Amino acid sequence: MPADPLFYERFLALMEKSLSDVKTFSERENRPLHEVLLDKDHTTKLFLTKDAAQSILRNASQNLETLHALSGIHSFILAADPISGDAFLGGTVLAREFWRGLRGGGEAGAKGLHAFCLKKTRTPLQGPNESSTPASASVDTKRGSSSSVKAEVYTTVRDALRWVVAYSSLSKAEHA
């Protein structure tokens, strides 16, 4: 808590001014306020620094340790950066030991999470048809049944449509 008793009042005034500025921008651009606020939050997350991300992960790990101290619950958090491949494992000592000793866990599991996230996520600069893996690596050598091929096509199209909806500037009401 800041030593200055008026800090909270000044902080609230700053937040109100910030919201007022966003409202003004929203009206000027003729876009719904909720859409502009979502875009603002998304942009903030895009430019989240690596140090800030590490700080958030460390805080989450400390919160899990506090949870254990208060309630006895063991838990862990595993995070993988799909861009750099860095992984973070936090939580209680016992839960982290469990993860490291788990078959398919540990470093191999973190790499697996990284690969899974890389495959499933699309960045705004990467279209739904672009893959981070070479085309030859994604070709299946076995022929599947027509129903499995059909299911794969539906899944791919559904993922592509979700990507378009997630990164388009259309409001949810326009998708109905």
Tab-separated table of N, CA and C in Angstrom:
chain	number	residue	atom	x	y	z
A	1	MET	N	0.849	-1.181	0.000
A	1	MET	CA	0.000	0.000	0.000
A	1	MET	C	0.888	1.236	0.000
A	2	PRO	N	0.633	2.176	-0.905
A	2	PRO	CA	1.430	3.397	-0.952
A	2	PRO	C	1.275	4.213	0.331
A	3	ALA	N	2.334	4.924	0.680
A	3	ALA	CA	2.328	5.746	1.893
A	3	ALA	C	1.418	6.960	1.737
A	4	ASP	N	1.251	7.454	0.521
A	4	ASP	CA	0.438	8.635	0.263
A	4	ASP	C	-1.052	8.264	0.320
A	5	PRO	N	-1.826	8.864	1.240
A	5	PRO	CA	-3.243	8.499	1.367
A	5	PRO	C	-4.095	8.936	0.171
A	6	LEU	N	-3.627	9.880	-0.609
A	6	LEU	CA	-4.392	10.344	-1.765
A	6	LEU	C	-4.053	9.579	-3.050
A	7	PHE	N	-3.144	8.631	-2.944
A	7	PHE	CA	-2.748	7.853	-4.114
A	7	PHE	C	-3.958	7.190	-4.773
A	8	TYR	N	-4.801	6.543	-3.980
A	8	TYR	CA	-5.949	5.810	-4.506
A	8	TYR	C	-6.889	6.743	-5.270
A	9	GLU	N	-7.141	7.939	-4.735
A	9	GLU	CA	-8.010	8.902	-5.412
A	9	GLU	C	-7.408	9.344	-6.740
A	10	ARG	N	-6.122	9.623	-6.750
A	10	ARG	CA	-5.462	10.023	-7.999
A	10	ARG	C	-5.482	8.877	-9.008
A	11	PHE	N	-5.289	7.667	-8.510
A	11	PHE	CA	-5.307	6.502	-9.387
A	11	PHE	C	-6.693	6.325	-10.025
A	12	LEU	N	-7.765	6.457	-9.231
A	12	LEU	CA	-9.119	6.349	-9.769
A	12	LEU	C	-9.396	7.443	-10.796
A	13	ALA	N	-8.921	8.657	-10.528
A	13	ALA	CA	-9.100	9.753	-11.480
A	13	ALA	C	-8.387	9.438	-12.795
A	14	LEU	N	-7.198	8.861	-12.708
A	14	LEU	CA	-6.461	8.475	-13.909
A	14	LEU	C	-7.228	7.410	-14.698
A	15	MET	N	-7.780	6.420	-14.001
A	15	MET	CA	-8.525	5.354	-14.666
A	15	MET	C	-9.786	5.897	-15.332
A	16	GLU	N	-10.481	6.829	-14.663
A	16	GLU	CA	-11.674	7.438	-15.250
A	16	GLU	C	-11.315	8.235	-16.496
A	17	LYS	N	-10.203	8.961	-16.454
A	17	LYS	CA	-9.765	9.725	-17.625
A	17	LYS	C	-9.402	8.781	-18.762
A	18	SER	N	-8.734	7.695	-18.435
A	18	SER	CA	-8.360	6.716	-19.449
A	18	SER	C	-9.604	6.128	-20.111
A	19	LEU	N	-10.609	5.771	-19.312
A	19	LEU	CA	-11.847	5.225	-19.860
A	19	LEU	C	-12.559	6.266	-20.708
A	20	SER	N	-12.533	7.508	-20.252
A	20	SER	CA	-13.142	8.594	-21.016
A	20	SER	C	-12.450	8.752	-22.369
A	21	ASP	N	-11.130	8.665	-22.384
A	21	ASP	CA	-10.380	8.757	-23.640
A	21	ASP	C	-10.724	7.607	-24.581
A	22	VAL	N	-10.880	6.414	-24.033
A	22	VAL	CA	-11.236	5.255	-24.858
A	22	VAL	C	-12.643	5.432	-25.422
A	23	LYS	N	-13.576	5.959	-24.607
A	23	LYS	CA	-14.941	6.211	-25.087
A	23	LYS	C	-14.927	7.215	-26.233
A	24	THR	N	-14.159	8.285	-26.065
A	24	THR	CA	-14.051	9.302	-27.110
A	24	THR	C	-13.489	8.698	-28.390
A	25	PHE	N	-12.449	7.896	-28.272
A	25	PHE	CA	-11.856	7.230	-29.428
A	25	PHE	C	-12.877	6.311	-30.095
A	26	SER	N	-13.626	5.572	-29.291
A	26	SER	CA	-14.635	4.649	-29.804
A	26	SER	C	-15.690	5.394	-30.624
A	27	GLU	N	-16.151	6.516	-30.099
A	27	GLU	CA	-17.155	7.313	-30.808
A	27	GLU	C	-16.583	7.899	-32.093
A	28	ARG	N	-15.363	8.404	-32.032
A	28	ARG	CA	-14.724	8.999	-33.200
A	28	ARG	C	-14.518	7.968	-34.309
A	29	GLU	N	-14.172	6.743	-33.925
A	29	GLU	CA	-13.937	5.673	-34.899
A	29	GLU	C	-15.224	4.943	-35.282
A	30	ASN	N	-16.327	5.325	-34.631
A	30	ASN	CA	-17.629	4.715	-34.891
A	30	ASN	C	-17.598	3.200	-34.677
A	31	ARG	N	-17.013	2.805	-33.558
A	31	ARG	CA	-16.931	1.381	-33.189
A	31	ARG	C	-17.483	1.210	-31.781
A	32	PRO	N	-18.070	0.055	-31.493
A	32	PRO	CA	-18.607	-0.174	-30.143
A	32	PRO	C	-17.507	-0.117	-29.086
A	33	LEU	N	-17.860	0.411	-27.917
A	33	LEU	CA	-16.892	0.571	-26.835
A	33	LEU	C	-16.289	-0.766	-26.421
A	34	HIS	N	-17.130	-1.803	-26.284
A	34	HIS	CA	-16.609	-3.103	-25.842
A	34	HIS	C	-15.582	-3.655	-26.826
A	35	GLU	N	-15.789	-3.374	-28.111
A	35	GLU	CA	-14.845	-3.846	-29.128
A	35	GLU	C	-13.501	-3.130	-28.997
A	36	VAL	N	-13.535	-1.837	-28.769
A	36	VAL	CA	-12.303	-1.059	-28.613
A	36	VAL	C	-11.564	-1.494	-27.346
A	37	LEU	N	-12.320	-1.744	-26.268
A	37	LEU	CA	-11.684	-2.204	-25.028
A	37	LEU	C	-11.033	-3.571	-25.219
A	38	LEU	N	-11.696	-4.461	-25.955
A	38	LEU	CA	-11.104	-5.774	-26.235
A	38	LEU	C	-9.842	-5.633	-27.082
A	39	ASP	N	-9.900	-4.760	-28.085
A	39	ASP	CA	-8.715	-4.531	-28.917
A	39	ASP	C	-7.568	-3.965	-28.088
A	40	LYS	N	-7.893	-3.069	-27.168
A	40	LYS	CA	-6.870	-2.479	-26.288
A	40	LYS	C	-6.217	-3.566	-25.435
A	41	ASP	N	-7.040	-4.429	-24.841
A	41	ASP	CA	-6.497	-5.518	-24.021
A	41	ASP	C	-5.658	-6.475	-24.857
A	42	HIS	N	-6.138	-6.794	-26.059
A	42	HIS	CA	-5.400	-7.708	-26.936
A	42	HIS	C	-4.046	-7.114	-27.313
A	43	THR	N	-4.036	-5.828	-27.631
A	43	THR	CA	-2.789	-5.167	-27.995
A	43	THR	C	-1.822	-5.156	-26.821
A	44	THR	N	-2.340	-4.924	-25.631
A	44	THR	CA	-1.495	-4.935	-24.436
A	44	THR	C	-0.845	-6.298	-24.262
A	45	LYS	N	-1.609	-7.356	-24.485
A	45	LYS	CA	-1.073	-8.710	-24.343
A	45	LYS	C	-0.048	-9.023	-25.425
A	46	LEU	N	-0.250	-8.475	-26.626
A	46	LEU	CA	0.702	-8.722	-27.709
A	46	LEU	C	2.078	-8.166	-27.379
A	47	PHE	N	2.097	-7.045	-26.673
A	47	PHE	CA	3.361	-6.390	-26.390
A	47	PHE	C	3.844	-6.647	-24.965
A	48	LEU	N	3.311	-7.693	-24.346
A	48	LEU	CA	3.752	-8.092	-23.015
A	48	LEU	C	5.215	-8.507	-23.093
A	49	THR	N	6.032	-7.901	-22.280
A	49	THR	CA	7.454	-8.216	-22.334
A	49	THR	C	7.730	-9.563	-21.688
A	50	LYS	N	8.855	-10.144	-22.059
A	50	LYS	CA	9.247	-11.435	-21.508
A	50	LYS	C	9.434	-11.338	-19.993
A	51	ASP	N	9.996	-10.226	-19.523
A	51	ASP	CA	10.180	-10.040	-18.081
A	51	ASP	C	8.837	-9.976	-17.362
A	52	ALA	N	7.869	-9.290	-17.965
A	52	ALA	CA	6.543	-9.202	-17.351
A	52	ALA	C	5.887	-10.579	-17.308
A	53	ALA	N	6.042	-11.351	-18.364
A	53	ALA	CA	5.473	-12.703	-18.389
A	53	ALA	C	6.111	-13.568	-17.306
A	54	GLN	N	7.427	-13.495	-17.165
A	54	GLN	CA	8.111	-14.270	-16.128
A	54	GLN	C	7.656	-13.836	-14.739
A	55	SER	N	7.457	-12.546	-14.552
A	55	SER	CA	6.995	-12.032	-13.267
A	55	SER	C	5.598	-12.566	-12.946
A	56	ILE	N	4.732	-12.573	-13.924
A	56	ILE	CA	3.375	-13.094	-13.727
A	56	ILE	C	3.421	-14.576	-13.379
A	57	LEU	N	4.261	-15.331	-14.074
A	57	LEU	CA	4.376	-16.765	-13.795
A	57	LEU	C	4.937	-17.016	-12.393
A	58	ARG	N	5.944	-16.235	-11.996
A	58	ARG	CA	6.489	-16.388	-10.640
A	58	ARG	C	5.425	-16.072	-9.587
A	59	ASN	N	4.642	-15.025	-9.826
A	59	ASN	CA	3.567	-14.678	-8.890
A	59	ASN	C	2.525	-15.791	-8.816
A	60	ALA	N	2.192	-16.371	-9.960
A	60	ALA	CA	1.231	-17.480	-9.968
A	60	ALA	C	1.779	-18.660	-9.174
A	61	SER	N	3.064	-18.945	-9.340
A	61	SER	CA	3.688	-20.038	-8.598
A	61	SER	C	3.651	-19.764	-7.094
A	62	GLN	N	3.958	-18.533	-6.712
A	62	GLN	CA	3.906	-18.165	-5.293
A	62	GLN	C	2.480	-18.271	-4.752
A	63	ASN	N	1.493	-17.924	-5.583
A	63	ASN	CA	0.097	-18.054	-5.160
A	63	ASN	C	-0.275	-19.516	-4.934
A	64	LEU	N	0.242	-20.407	-5.776
A	64	LEU	CA	-0.022	-21.834	-5.581
A	64	LEU	C	0.628	-22.338	-4.297
A	65	GLU	N	1.819	-21.843	-3.994
A	65	GLU	CA	2.472	-22.220	-2.740
A	65	GLU	C	1.692	-21.679	-1.536
A	66	THR	N	1.150	-20.479	-1.662
A	66	THR	CA	0.325	-19.911	-0.598
A	66	THR	C	-0.958	-20.721	-0.433
A	67	LEU	N	-1.551	-21.124	-1.546
A	67	LEU	CA	-2.739	-21.973	-1.500
A	67	LEU	C	-2.450	-23.256	-0.726
A	68	HIS	N	-1.291	-23.843	-0.972
A	68	HIS	CA	-0.910	-25.056	-0.250
A	68	HIS	C	-0.748	-24.777	1.245
A	69	ALA	N	-0.113	-23.668	1.561
A	69	ALA	CA	0.097	-23.331	2.974
A	69	ALA	C	-1.232	-23.117	3.699
A	70	LEU	N	-2.223	-22.565	2.996
A	70	LEU	CA	-3.512	-22.274	3.624
A	70	LEU	C	-4.450	-23.474	3.659
A	71	SER	N	-4.410	-24.293	2.597
A	71	SER	CA	-5.416	-25.353	2.494
A	71	SER	C	-4.848	-26.757	2.334
A	72	GLY	N	-3.546	-26.867	2.094
A	72	GLY	CA	-2.947	-28.184	1.906
A	72	GLY	C	-3.059	-28.714	0.490
A	73	ILE	N	-3.587	-27.925	-0.419
A	73	ILE	CA	-3.755	-28.354	-1.811
A	73	ILE	C	-2.420	-28.256	-2.536
A	74	HIS	N	-2.030	-29.349	-3.194
A	74	HIS	CA	-0.820	-29.351	-4.018
A	74	HIS	C	-1.224	-29.075	-5.462
A	75	SER	N	-0.463	-28.248	-6.138
A	75	SER	CA	-0.760	-27.937	-7.530
A	75	SER	C	0.489	-27.398	-8.206
A	76	PHE	N	0.461	-27.451	-9.535
A	76	PHE	CA	1.571	-26.882	-10.294
A	76	PHE	C	1.031	-26.176	-11.519
A	77	ILE	N	1.889	-25.346	-12.096
A	77	ILE	CA	1.563	-24.634	-13.320
A	77	ILE	C	2.695	-24.891	-14.301
A	78	LEU	N	2.318	-25.211	-15.524
A	78	LEU	CA	3.290	-25.417	-16.590
A	78	LEU	C	2.937	-24.458	-17.709
A	79	ALA	N	3.883	-23.666	-18.125
A	79	ALA	CA	3.658	-22.703	-19.196
A	79	ALA	C	4.727	-22.890	-20.255
A	80	ALA	N	4.315	-22.814	-21.516
A	80	ALA	CA	5.254	-22.943	-22.631
A	80	ALA	C	5.078	-21.754	-23.556
A	81	ASP	N	6.170	-21.149	-23.942
A	81	ASP	CA	6.148	-20.042	-24.893
A	81	ASP	C	6.244	-20.638	-26.286
A	82	PRO	N	5.185	-20.542	-27.097
A	82	PRO	CA	5.225	-21.169	-28.410
A	82	PRO	C	6.235	-20.534	-29.363
A	83	ILE	N	6.696	-19.348	-29.059
A	83	ILE	CA	7.649	-18.688	-29.955
A	83	ILE	C	9.079	-19.087	-29.620
A	84	SER	N	9.473	-18.902	-28.359
A	84	SER	CA	10.868	-19.173	-27.993
A	84	SER	C	11.101	-20.615	-27.568
A	85	GLY	N	10.045	-21.301	-27.167
A	85	GLY	CA	10.205	-22.671	-26.700
A	85	GLY	C	10.552	-22.768	-25.230
A	86	ASP	N	10.663	-21.623	-24.546
A	86	ASP	CA	10.955	-21.632	-23.116
A	86	ASP	C	9.770	-22.209	-22.356
A	87	ALA	N	10.058	-22.907	-21.269
A	87	ALA	CA	9.002	-23.471	-20.433
A	87	ALA	C	9.197	-23.015	-19.000
A	88	PHE	N	8.105	-22.982	-18.256
A	88	PHE	CA	8.131	-22.587	-16.852
A	88	PHE	C	7.318	-23.602	-16.075
A	89	LEU	N	7.893	-24.114	-15.000
A	89	LEU	CA	7.202	-25.032	-14.104
A	89	LEU	C	7.222	-24.420	-12.714
A	90	GLY	N	6.062	-24.204	-12.139
A	90	GLY	CA	5.974	-23.622	-10.811
A	90	GLY	C	4.942	-24.358	-9.982
A	91	GLY	N	4.836	-23.980	-8.722
A	91	GLY	CA	3.870	-24.597	-7.825
A	91	GLY	C	4.550	-25.159	-6.598
A	92	THR	N	3.881	-26.096	-5.939
A	92	THR	CA	4.452	-26.686	-4.732
A	92	THR	C	5.559	-27.665	-5.107
A	93	VAL	N	6.460	-27.878	-4.190
A	93	VAL	CA	7.602	-28.769	-4.435
A	93	VAL	C	7.115	-30.167	-4.789
A	94	LEU	N	6.156	-30.689	-4.033
A	94	LEU	CA	5.655	-32.037	-4.270
A	94	LEU	C	4.987	-32.155	-5.644
A	95	ALA	N	4.221	-31.152	-6.034
A	95	ALA	CA	3.555	-31.179	-7.338
A	95	ALA	C	4.569	-31.092	-8.476
A	96	ARG	N	5.600	-30.277	-8.306
A	96	ARG	CA	6.634	-30.187	-9.345
A	96	ARG	C	7.388	-31.502	-9.458
A	97	GLU	N	7.686	-32.141	-8.316
A	97	GLU	CA	8.351	-33.448	-8.347
A	97	GLU	C	7.476	-34.475	-9.049
A	98	PHE	N	6.159	-34.416	-8.805
A	98	PHE	CA	5.229	-35.313	-9.482
A	98	PHE	C	5.338	-35.143	-10.993
A	99	TRP	N	5.315	-33.886	-11.456
A	99	TRP	CA	5.377	-33.620	-12.891
A	99	TRP	C	6.680	-34.141	-13.485
A	100	ARG	N	7.777	-33.878	-12.808
A	100	ARG	CA	9.078	-34.311	-13.325
A	100	ARG	C	9.183	-35.832	-13.378
A	101	GLY	N	8.554	-36.525	-12.434
A	101	GLY	CA	8.625	-37.981	-12.397
A	101	GLY	C	7.558	-38.670	-13.221
A	102	LEU	N	6.585	-37.923	-13.710
A	102	LEU	CA	5.488	-38.486	-14.481
A	102	LEU	C	5.977	-38.967	-15.839
A	103	ARG	N	5.521	-40.130	-16.256
A	103	ARG	CA	5.887	-40.636	-17.581
A	103	ARG	C	5.331	-39.663	-18.622
A	104	GLY	N	6.188	-39.148	-19.458
A	104	GLY	CA	5.780	-38.142	-20.433
A	104	GLY	C	5.791	-36.735	-19.858
A	105	GLY	N	6.204	-36.592	-18.611
A	105	GLY	CA	6.257	-35.272	-17.985
A	105	GLY	C	7.659	-34.716	-18.061
A	106	GLY	N	7.998	-33.901	-17.109
A	106	GLY	CA	9.335	-33.318	-17.070
A	106	GLY	C	9.632	-32.467	-18.284
A	107	GLU	N	10.883	-32.472	-18.690
A	107	GLU	CA	11.306	-31.659	-19.832
A	107	GLU	C	10.637	-32.119	-21.122
A	108	ALA	N	10.491	-33.438	-21.279
A	108	ALA	CA	9.834	-33.964	-22.482
A	108	ALA	C	8.378	-33.505	-22.545
A	109	GLY	N	7.713	-33.475	-21.403
A	109	GLY	CA	6.332	-33.007	-21.363
A	109	GLY	C	6.219	-31.531	-21.686
A	110	ALA	N	7.177	-30.746	-21.203
A	110	ALA	CA	7.179	-29.314	-21.511
A	110	ALA	C	7.398	-29.092	-23.003
A	111	LYS	N	8.298	-29.882	-23.593
A	111	LYS	CA	8.513	-29.778	-25.041
A	111	LYS	C	7.262	-30.217	-25.797
A	112	GLY	N	6.584	-31.232	-25.271
A	112	GLY	CA	5.338	-31.680	-25.886
A	112	GLY	C	4.266	-30.607	-25.836
A	113	LEU	N	4.162	-29.920	-24.694
A	113	LEU	CA	3.210	-28.817	-24.571
A	113	LEU	C	3.559	-27.709	-25.555
A	114	HIS	N	4.837	-27.402	-25.658
A	114	HIS	CA	5.290	-26.378	-26.607
A	114	HIS	C	4.888	-26.752	-28.028
A	115	ALA	N	5.144	-27.994	-28.428
A	115	ALA	CA	4.813	-28.439	-29.785
A	115	ALA	C	3.306	-28.404	-30.013
A	116	PHE	N	2.534	-28.839	-29.029
A	116	PHE	CA	1.079	-28.844	-29.145
A	116	PHE	C	0.554	-27.421	-29.314
A	117	CYS	N	1.039	-26.503	-28.473
A	117	CYS	CA	0.595	-25.109	-28.546
A	117	CYS	C	0.996	-24.466	-29.862
A	118	LEU	N	2.193	-24.769	-30.319
A	118	LEU	CA	2.670	-24.215	-31.578
A	118	LEU	C	1.796	-24.683	-32.730
A	119	LYS	N	1.393	-25.937	-32.678
A	119	LYS	CA	0.565	-26.506	-33.741
A	119	LYS	C	-0.845	-25.924	-33.716
A	120	LYS	N	-1.393	-25.724	-32.517
A	120	LYS	CA	-2.793	-25.320	-32.388
A	120	LYS	C	-3.036	-23.819	-32.446
A	121	THR	N	-2.027	-23.012	-32.139
A	121	THR	CA	-2.251	-21.569	-32.106
A	121	THR	C	-1.837	-20.949	-33.418
A	122	ARG	N	-2.509	-19.884	-33.715
A	122	ARG	CA	-2.196	-19.105	-34.902
A	122	ARG	C	-1.989	-17.671	-34.438
A	123	THR	N	-0.961	-17.040	-34.915
A	123	THR	CA	-0.749	-15.633	-34.583
A	123	THR	C	-1.499	-14.793	-35.598
A	124	PRO	N	-1.773	-13.515	-35.290
A	124	PRO	CA	-2.463	-12.669	-36.254
A	124	PRO	C	-1.709	-12.546	-37.571
A	125	LEU	N	-0.391	-12.711	-37.562
A	125	LEU	CA	0.393	-12.603	-38.781
A	125	LEU	C	0.419	-13.908	-39.565
A	126	GLN	N	-0.056	-14.984	-38.958
A	126	GLN	CA	0.001	-16.298	-39.576
A	126	GLN	C	-1.419	-16.713	-39.907
A	127	GLY	N	-1.712	-16.957	-41.151
A	127	GLY	CA	-3.050	-17.338	-41.567
A	127	GLY	C	-3.390	-18.748	-41.144
A	128	PRO	N	-4.672	-19.134	-41.310
A	128	PRO	CA	-5.090	-20.457	-40.887
A	128	PRO	C	-4.487	-21.574	-41.722
A	129	ASN	N	-4.073	-21.296	-42.941
A	129	ASN	CA	-3.490	-22.339	-43.776
A	129	ASN	C	-1.994	-22.450	-43.614
A	130	GLU	N	-1.385	-21.439	-42.993
A	130	GLU	CA	0.053	-21.483	-42.788
A	130	GLU	C	0.344	-22.299	-41.552
A	131	SER	N	1.307	-23.146	-41.641
A	131	SER	CA	1.669	-23.976	-40.498
A	131	SER	C	3.098	-23.675	-40.121
A	132	SER	N	3.400	-23.832	-38.852
A	132	SER	CA	4.764	-23.582	-38.407
A	132	SER	C	5.660	-24.776	-38.680
A	133	THR	N	5.053	-25.910	-39.057
A	133	THR	CA	5.843	-27.086	-39.381
A	133	THR	C	5.918	-27.221	-40.891
A	134	PRO	N	6.992	-27.790	-41.419
A	134	PRO	CA	7.084	-27.973	-42.850
A	134	PRO	C	5.958	-28.866	-43.352
A	135	ALA	N	5.557	-28.662	-44.610
A	135	ALA	CA	4.453	-29.429	-45.171
A	135	ALA	C	4.753	-30.917	-45.161
A	136	SER	N	6.000	-31.292	-45.392
A	136	SER	CA	6.343	-32.707	-45.432
A	136	SER	C	6.181	-33.362	-44.071
A	137	ALA	N	6.334	-32.596	-43.005
A	137	ALA	CA	6.203	-33.163	-41.670
A	137	ALA	C	4.751	-33.416	-41.310
A	138	SER	N	3.822	-32.669	-41.948
A	138	SER	CA	2.423	-32.825	-41.587
A	138	SER	C	1.693	-33.826	-42.469
A	139	VAL	N	2.343	-34.352	-43.499
A	139	VAL	CA	1.703	-35.308	-44.385
A	139	VAL	C	1.622	-36.655	-43.688
A	140	ASP	N	0.419	-37.218	-43.675
A	140	ASP	CA	0.209	-38.516	-43.046
A	140	ASP	C	0.456	-39.592	-44.092
A	141	THR	N	1.306	-40.543	-43.768
A	141	THR	CA	1.641	-41.586	-44.736
A	141	THR	C	0.562	-42.652	-44.821
A	142	LYS	N	-0.269	-42.800	-43.786
A	142	LYS	CA	-1.324	-43.803	-43.804
A	142	LYS	C	-2.588	-43.204	-44.398
A	143	ARG	N	-3.326	-44.011	-45.126
A	143	ARG	CA	-4.629	-43.596	-45.624
A	143	ARG	C	-5.657	-43.906	-44.549
A	144	GLY	N	-6.448	-42.933	-44.193
A	144	GLY	CA	-7.477	-43.158	-43.196
A	144	GLY	C	-8.797	-43.476	-43.863
A	145	SER	N	-9.762	-43.865	-43.080
A	145	SER	CA	-11.089	-44.121	-43.618
A	145	SER	C	-11.700	-42.793	-44.047
A	146	SER	N	-12.727	-42.876	-44.862
A	146	SER	CA	-13.343	-41.648	-45.352
A	146	SER	C	-13.918	-40.826	-44.203
A	147	SER	N	-14.428	-41.500	-43.179
A	147	SER	CA	-14.987	-40.749	-42.048
A	147	SER	C	-13.894	-40.017	-41.267
A	148	SER	N	-12.695	-40.621	-41.154
A	148	SER	CA	-11.620	-39.930	-40.440
A	148	SER	C	-11.082	-38.761	-41.265
A	149	VAL	N	-11.026	-38.933	-42.587
A	149	VAL	CA	-10.597	-37.832	-43.455
A	149	VAL	C	-11.612	-36.696	-43.375
A	150	LYS	N	-12.893	-37.064	-43.410
A	150	LYS	CA	-13.960	-36.070	-43.316
A	150	LYS	C	-13.885	-35.328	-41.980
A	151	ALA	N	-13.667	-36.048	-40.895
A	151	ALA	CA	-13.554	-35.427	-39.573
A	151	ALA	C	-12.359	-34.485	-39.519
A	152	GLU	N	-11.251	-34.887	-40.138
A	152	GLU	CA	-10.060	-34.031	-40.157
A	152	GLU	C	-10.322	-32.756	-40.950
A	153	VAL	N	-11.014	-32.882	-42.086
A	153	VAL	CA	-11.344	-31.707	-42.901
A	153	VAL	C	-12.251	-30.771	-42.105
A	154	TYR	N	-13.279	-31.317	-41.454
A	154	TYR	CA	-14.177	-30.493	-40.652
A	154	TYR	C	-13.422	-29.778	-39.538
A	155	THR	N	-12.521	-30.487	-38.879
A	155	THR	CA	-11.741	-29.891	-37.795
A	155	THR	C	-10.878	-28.749	-38.315
A	156	THR	N	-10.219	-28.970	-39.445
A	156	THR	CA	-9.362	-27.935	-40.028
A	156	THR	C	-10.168	-26.703	-40.419
A	157	VAL	N	-11.314	-26.920	-41.058
A	157	VAL	CA	-12.159	-25.799	-41.472
A	157	VAL	C	-12.706	-25.069	-40.250
A	158	ARG	N	-13.149	-25.816	-39.242
A	158	ARG	CA	-13.672	-25.210	-38.021
A	158	ARG	C	-12.600	-24.365	-37.332
A	159	ASP	N	-11.362	-24.894	-37.251
A	159	ASP	CA	-10.263	-24.129	-36.646
A	159	ASP	C	-9.972	-22.860	-37.441
A	160	ALA	N	-10.005	-22.973	-38.765
A	160	ALA	CA	-9.749	-21.807	-39.612
A	160	ALA	C	-10.831	-20.750	-39.414
A	161	LEU	N	-12.085	-21.187	-39.334
A	161	LEU	CA	-13.173	-20.231	-39.109
A	161	LEU	C	-13.063	-19.570	-37.742
A	162	ARG	N	-12.690	-20.344	-36.742
A	162	ARG	CA	-12.495	-19.765	-35.410
A	162	ARG	C	-11.387	-18.727	-35.433
A	163	TRP	N	-10.333	-18.993	-36.182
A	163	TRP	CA	-9.234	-18.041	-36.288
A	163	TRP	C	-9.721	-16.752	-36.934
A	164	VAL	N	-10.499	-16.874	-38.011
A	164	VAL	CA	-11.005	-15.696	-38.710
A	164	VAL	C	-11.892	-14.876	-37.781
A	165	VAL	N	-12.779	-15.544	-37.048
A	165	VAL	CA	-13.675	-14.840	-36.132
A	165	VAL	C	-12.877	-14.175	-35.017
A	166	ALA	N	-11.876	-14.871	-34.493
A	166	ALA	CA	-11.099	-14.332	-33.377
A	166	ALA	C	-10.307	-13.094	-33.771
A	167	TYR	N	-9.824	-13.027	-34.995
A	167	TYR	CA	-8.969	-11.913	-35.395
A	167	TYR	C	-9.651	-10.916	-36.325
A	168	SER	N	-10.943	-11.098	-36.587
A	168	SER	CA	-11.637	-10.123	-37.419
A	168	SER	C	-12.097	-8.969	-36.545
A	169	SER	N	-12.450	-7.879	-37.175
A	169	SER	CA	-12.916	-6.721	-36.413
A	169	SER	C	-14.437	-6.685	-36.345
A	170	LEU	N	-15.092	-7.732	-36.817
A	170	LEU	CA	-16.541	-7.776	-36.762
A	170	LEU	C	-16.997	-8.064	-35.344
A	171	SER	N	-18.100	-7.471	-34.959
A	171	SER	CA	-18.621	-7.740	-33.615
A	171	SER	C	-19.329	-9.082	-33.610
A	172	LYS	N	-19.546	-9.628	-32.434
A	172	LYS	CA	-20.197	-10.932	-32.296
A	172	LYS	C	-21.610	-10.895	-32.880
A	173	ALA	N	-22.297	-9.770	-32.788
A	173	ALA	CA	-23.659	-9.675	-33.299
A	173	ALA	C	-23.700	-9.856	-34.810
A	174	GLU	N	-22.655	-9.476	-35.497
A	174	GLU	CA	-22.623	-9.599	-36.946
A	174	GLU	C	-22.371	-11.026	-37.403
A	175	HIS	N	-21.953	-11.910	-36.484
A	175	HIS	CA	-21.676	-13.299	-36.845
A	175	HIS	C	-22.925	-14.160	-36.780
A	176	ALA	N	-23.995	-13.651	-36.195
A	176	ALA	CA	-25.207	-14.461	-36.000
A	176	ALA	C	-25.944	-14.699	-37.289
